[in-house]
Amino acid sequence: MANSAETSSTPRTSKDTISNSAAPLPVVSSPTARGRVFRVALVGNPNTGKSTLFNALAGMNVRTGNYPGVTIEKKVGRCSVGDYSIELVDLPGTYSMAPRSPDEMVAVEVLTGEAANEPPVDVIVCVVNSTLLQRNLFLVSQIVELGKPTILALNMTDAAEARGLAIDVEKLSENLGVGAVPTSASRRTGIDELKAEIKTQLDRVANGRAAATDRERPLPKQFYAVCNELRAELVQRACTTESLNERNCSRTMIPDQYLIERMLLDRGGEAERRAIRRLGAAVLPAIAQAREKLASTCGDPTELECGARYAWAAKHLDGVVSRTKAKPRNATDWLDAILTHRVAGMISFFAIMFLIFQCIYSFSQFPMDLIDGATGLVADAITSIIPPGMLRSLLVDGVIAGVGGVLIFLPQIALLFFFLAVLEDCGYMSRAAFIVDRAMTIFGLSGKSFLPLMSSFACAVPGVMATRVIENRRDRFATIMVAPLMSCSARLPVYLLLIGAFVPATGVLGGWLSAQPLVLMAMYFVGVAVAIPVAWLLKKTLLRGEVAPFVLELPEYKIPSARVVFSRVWEAVREFVVRAGTMIFAASILIWFAGFWPGDHSRQFELQTQIEQLEVADVTTLDAAELEALHVEYRHVSSLLLTNSTLGKVGHAIEPIVRPLGWDWRIGVGAVASFPAREVIISTLGTIYSLGGEVDEQDDGLVAAMRASTWPDGRPVFTIPTALSIMVFFALCAQCVSTLLVIKRETNSWFWPVLSFSYMTVLAYVGAFATYQVGSRLF
Amino acid sequence: MTTLDQLRPGQFGQIVRIDGFDGIASRLREMGFIPGESVQFLRTAPLGDPMKCSVQGSRIAVRNGEARRVFIEPIAAPVS
């Protein structure tokens, strides 16, 4: 709390006025303006370097919870400017503030201050691409109409200079009536100047002088007059039908000025739909009438808006941009001539995709060995410190066997996200969409589905979230439904474990190709091959309708920003570690407990102690025989305990269901236990074999235990058909709670996640069954 | 008068009008396809669709079906 002298000298802000009458406000609004947190929003077209600018301003103080990928999710960061502490909001890149879907509406509401549970935005920073000012000013013309304190960040000034464009920033600022700051987020220039301008604007907000200057409005006067008439009519309608007093109903039911304008301008837009929802279909004739009136005076609303805004942009840019040198030859078109060429383009597309998977496979080997070694050291250390007992069993068999087995895949996840971020940031990702669009339309999707589906190879959660770039609801839902079929990084551990253990490393086709990577590629192919008919079927049945638009900007190629790439990889790694540390940790403990209880472990621990004492002492021939006998008894006792535990009983109960897939009860338990996340099967198997005494410290851990695992009659459990059947099951199943929850959130309905889980589980079982039945007859 | 998809690679056109008032038409307008503006056809994608063109200094990919909504007058060089 500030001292009283400061409080009395500071002018009252609007927050204070509210707090006198309304319920207590959240802690953010302390009596002094300097004590509260101010909200600054970043808006701009896609490909303006907005994310880089956001990172430059917020640094690493970005609130977690958002997944890497493109800047779809609203990101919130913290920074301070002068004495002000600021909450920085990064809104999704957009070409227009004309909301056509509920998602686009959220961005508009954050800016207009109508969003539920969100304090209003104090200052808007509009990020523009300096090389494409005219196009970018279309959005600016909509932003300035909101009447909020606005700052123009002229980003990518270095690119504009390189193109021989000189921009008179002062003149532009004067023309527009808003502060303008030249920046280059990638070179980190202009950041301090931008912060200074934010401070200037916040000073005015804090002193209650934030009222917008009377800026020139882009559309003709008649338009605003018609809007006012429409508003008056809506107020009248709402009040008579709902018999509320005017003040009340206009506050709750009548959209604010900006939405009235959008209602008039966007045929079938979200503002119109929302008005119908709130006020009933009876508003449609009123809107139609207003549009007609407008059409008779100044032309059709849609054409009127675009014409007027581009005219406004041209007028305000008059004399602002001048050319200092001749337009240099542009590398982007030259690169496009190769990368989107009929032959070279296709070859380079497949080469890039192949190279990425090849790198993920080979580069990750060394760090994976390191992590493996580290987990082994920790397990040894615990074994030497803690005597045999329940605590040691929990730590070694539960936590280390479980979490350690999953953490080992961190290097591969980091590499995959690294390549995705590089492709996205250098501008190739949109070329990939351009190249594959024709092929994607065959099964009812578009090139825009490529990035979400490609991201789903890393993880379906950011993949499903990335589908927000697809404007069309039906295309978007079809993409969401097939995204979990792409082999995500959580399946990779399962594949790698089984391939490494059971697929021979022999060469095929005369030694040119190795069998192991081929099987891995086949597993990735299974998901894609199934996704095609599923998407096609969905677009023919549940998601029928006309073809959606494509219209995609192809940005200039650029060297990817190390900062952007690093921050995406870091977020992915953090996310994965948090998952391993929470959900997989909890699942590991649960599985361990189910495998430990009920049962009397005293004999088991006794044997363990005896074995260890003998192992520490010098082993003579006599002792060796005794040690072997103890080992045999230890394995027998452990395996009996596991069989009679909760886990063992559940496993044996479900064994008849999984037998046709070639699985024993252990694998069945693993598959059931991995419902929260696929990689849990590894930790579950690790715990099962470890509890069952089948993992010796001298052994090669899980792989050796699996190789040694047998049916009661002595046949090995894991044959190639069984391993393949497990892999196919995991390639097609929907064992991932996070994905199902994000599908629920993105579709706003339980129908889609339930459908997703059902169809994928059926496909997985049928696929695994067919694989085992066919495979066991071939091998 | 013809439509954007009818141009040859490298050829320019001046936009006369955009057909329709739906989401596609609005998106085209927002991205700079407005009457009077010049547009250049750059190239088609490897599989024949979509196509890449240049308008207001930015490169935009549109499907042939979408380009058919952009009515143009072929011109020799861009209007400044």
PDB file of C-alpha atoms in Angstrom, chain A residues 95-96 98 100 104 132 134-135 138 163 267 300 302-303 306 310 330 332-333 336-337 340-342 345-346 431 434-439 441 445-448 471 547-554 556, chain B residues 16-35 37 40 42-64 66-67 69:
ATOM      1  CA  TYR A  95      -5.989  -9.385 -41.034  1.00  0.00           C
ATOM      2  CA  SER A  96      -9.177  -7.800 -39.845  1.00  0.00           C
ATOM      3  CA  ALA A  98     -14.346  -8.334 -38.502  1.00  0.00           C
ATOM      4  CA  ARG A 100     -16.486 -14.341 -38.417  1.00  0.00           C
ATOM      5  CA  GLU A 104     -12.208 -14.125 -33.625  1.00  0.00           C
ATOM      6  CA  LEU A 132       3.584  -3.840 -46.373  1.00  0.00           C
ATOM      7  CA  GLN A 134      -0.760  -0.136 -46.979  1.00  0.00           C
ATOM      8  CA  ARG A 135      -2.148  -3.632 -46.392  1.00  0.00           C
ATOM      9  CA  PHE A 138      -6.417  -1.790 -43.078  1.00  0.00           C
ATOM     10  CA  ARG A 163      14.198  -3.011 -49.863  1.00  0.00           C
ATOM     11  CA  ARG A 267     -23.163 -10.453 -43.619  1.00  0.00           C
ATOM     12  CA  ASP A 300     -23.012  -1.945 -50.439  1.00  0.00           C
ATOM     13  CA  THR A 302     -18.970  -4.786 -47.536  1.00  0.00           C
ATOM     14  CA  GLU A 303     -17.541  -3.037 -50.578  1.00  0.00           C
ATOM     15  CA  CYS A 306     -12.930  -2.168 -47.849  1.00  0.00           C
ATOM     16  CA  TYR A 310      -7.942   1.286 -48.217  1.00  0.00           C
ATOM     17  CA  ASN A 330      14.107 -10.311 -54.217  1.00  0.00           C
ATOM     18  CA  THR A 332      11.990 -14.838 -51.917  1.00  0.00           C
ATOM     19  CA  ASP A 333      10.703 -15.182 -55.495  1.00  0.00           C
ATOM     20  CA  ASP A 336      10.047 -19.923 -54.456  1.00  0.00           C
ATOM     21  CA  ALA A 337      10.978 -20.698 -58.063  1.00  0.00           C
ATOM     22  CA  THR A 340       7.587 -24.547 -55.211  1.00  0.00           C
ATOM     23  CA  HIS A 341       8.768 -25.823 -58.612  1.00  0.00           C
ATOM     24  CA  ARG A 342       6.831 -28.714 -60.129  1.00  0.00           C
ATOM     25  CA  GLY A 345       9.611 -28.318 -55.183  1.00  0.00           C
ATOM     26  CA  MET A 346       8.245 -31.805 -54.647  1.00  0.00           C
ATOM     27  CA  ARG A 431       4.993 -23.089 -48.766  1.00  0.00           C
ATOM     28  CA  PHE A 434       0.855 -24.315 -50.784  1.00  0.00           C
ATOM     29  CA  ILE A 435       2.463 -27.495 -52.117  1.00  0.00           C
ATOM     30  CA  VAL A 436       0.211 -30.037 -50.420  1.00  0.00           C
ATOM     31  CA  ASP A 437      -3.110 -28.174 -50.685  1.00  0.00           C
ATOM     32  CA  ARG A 438      -4.182 -29.913 -53.894  1.00  0.00           C
ATOM     33  CA  ALA A 439      -3.480 -33.337 -52.385  1.00  0.00           C
ATOM     34  CA  THR A 441      -8.402 -31.400 -50.992  1.00  0.00           C
ATOM     35  CA  LEU A 445      -9.032 -31.008 -46.109  1.00  0.00           C
ATOM     36  CA  SER A 446      -6.899 -28.055 -47.206  1.00  0.00           C
ATOM     37  CA  GLY A 447      -3.247 -27.055 -47.142  1.00  0.00           C
ATOM     38  CA  LYS A 448      -4.043 -25.148 -43.969  1.00  0.00           C
ATOM     39  CA  GLU A 471     -11.431 -20.475 -40.506  1.00  0.00           C
ATOM     40  CA  VAL A 547     -15.557 -26.255 -49.875  1.00  0.00           C
ATOM     41  CA  ALA A 548     -13.885 -23.721 -47.559  1.00  0.00           C
ATOM     42  CA  PRO A 549     -11.633 -20.851 -48.706  1.00  0.00           C
ATOM     43  CA  PHE A 550      -7.859 -21.113 -48.839  1.00  0.00           C
ATOM     44  CA  VAL A 551      -6.330 -17.579 -49.386  1.00  0.00           C
ATOM     45  CA  LEU A 552      -2.984 -17.773 -47.587  1.00  0.00           C
ATOM     46  CA  GLU A 553      -0.200 -15.213 -47.299  1.00  0.00           C
ATOM     47  CA  LEU A 554       3.242 -16.460 -48.331  1.00  0.00           C
ATOM     48  CA  GLU A 556       9.186 -13.468 -47.197  1.00  0.00           C
TER      49      GLU A 556
ATOM     50  CA  VAL B  16     -12.432  -4.646 -61.532  1.00  0.00           C
ATOM     51  CA  ARG B  17     -14.556  -6.351 -58.901  1.00  0.00           C
ATOM     52  CA  ILE B  18     -14.749  -9.307 -56.492  1.00  0.00           C
ATOM     53  CA  ASP B  19     -17.682 -11.629 -56.829  1.00  0.00           C
ATOM     54  CA  GLY B  20     -19.773 -12.296 -53.724  1.00  0.00           C
ATOM     55  CA  PHE B  21     -20.140 -11.150 -50.132  1.00  0.00           C
ATOM     56  CA  ASP B  22     -19.304 -14.322 -48.204  1.00  0.00           C
ATOM     57  CA  GLY B  23     -16.269 -15.111 -46.069  1.00  0.00           C
ATOM     58  CA  ILE B  24     -14.021 -15.830 -49.070  1.00  0.00           C
ATOM     59  CA  ALA B  25     -14.876 -12.552 -50.761  1.00  0.00           C
ATOM     60  CA  SER B  26     -14.364 -10.584 -47.533  1.00  0.00           C
ATOM     61  CA  ARG B  27     -11.036 -12.277 -46.912  1.00  0.00           C
ATOM     62  CA  LEU B  28      -9.892 -11.454 -50.452  1.00  0.00           C
ATOM     63  CA  ARG B  29     -10.868  -7.803 -49.955  1.00  0.00           C
ATOM     64  CA  GLU B  30      -9.198  -7.552 -46.557  1.00  0.00           C
ATOM     65  CA  MET B  31      -6.008  -8.951 -48.028  1.00  0.00           C
ATOM     66  CA  GLY B  32      -5.915  -6.196 -50.582  1.00  0.00           C
ATOM     67  CA  PHE B  33      -7.927  -7.466 -53.556  1.00  0.00           C
ATOM     68  CA  ILE B  34      -9.908  -4.286 -54.125  1.00  0.00           C
ATOM     69  CA  PRO B  35     -11.077  -2.620 -57.336  1.00  0.00           C
ATOM     70  CA  GLU B  37      -5.498  -2.438 -57.428  1.00  0.00           C
ATOM     71  CA  GLN B  40       0.332 -10.158 -60.780  1.00  0.00           C
ATOM     72  CA  LEU B  42       3.289 -15.450 -60.293  1.00  0.00           C
ATOM     73  CA  ARG B  43       3.091 -19.250 -60.514  1.00  0.00           C
ATOM     74  CA  THR B  44       0.979 -22.314 -59.895  1.00  0.00           C
ATOM     75  CA  ALA B  45       1.675 -24.894 -57.190  1.00  0.00           C
ATOM     76  CA  PRO B  46       3.433 -28.148 -58.189  1.00  0.00           C
ATOM     77  CA  LEU B  47       0.114 -30.017 -58.314  1.00  0.00           C
ATOM     78  CA  GLY B  48      -1.588 -27.332 -60.447  1.00  0.00           C
ATOM     79  CA  ASP B  49      -3.620 -25.698 -57.682  1.00  0.00           C
ATOM     80  CA  PRO B  50      -3.491 -23.284 -55.795  1.00  0.00           C
ATOM     81  CA  MET B  51      -1.721 -20.356 -57.458  1.00  0.00           C
ATOM     82  CA  LYS B  52       0.587 -17.665 -56.143  1.00  0.00           C
ATOM     83  CA  CYS B  53      -0.003 -14.040 -56.972  1.00  0.00           C
ATOM     84  CA  SER B  54       1.155 -10.684 -55.766  1.00  0.00           C
ATOM     85  CA  VAL B  55      -1.121  -7.881 -54.609  1.00  0.00           C
ATOM     86  CA  GLN B  56      -0.249  -4.747 -52.641  1.00  0.00           C
ATOM     87  CA  GLY B  57       3.326  -5.977 -52.349  1.00  0.00           C
ATOM     88  CA  SER B  58       2.535  -9.239 -50.612  1.00  0.00           C
ATOM     89  CA  ARG B  59       2.476 -12.766 -52.013  1.00  0.00           C
ATOM     90  CA  ILE B  60      -0.812 -14.549 -51.621  1.00  0.00           C
ATOM     91  CA  ALA B  61      -1.788 -18.105 -52.435  1.00  0.00           C
ATOM     92  CA  VAL B  62      -5.345 -18.565 -53.694  1.00  0.00           C
ATOM     93  CA  ARG B  63      -7.064 -21.583 -55.153  1.00  0.00           C
ATOM     94  CA  ASN B  64      -8.043 -21.422 -58.795  1.00  0.00           C
ATOM     95  CA  GLU B  66     -11.126 -18.438 -55.587  1.00  0.00           C
ATOM     96  CA  ALA B  67      -9.149 -16.654 -58.299  1.00  0.00           C
ATOM     97  CA  ARG B  69     -14.033 -14.599 -58.283  1.00  0.00           C
TER      98      ARG B  69
END
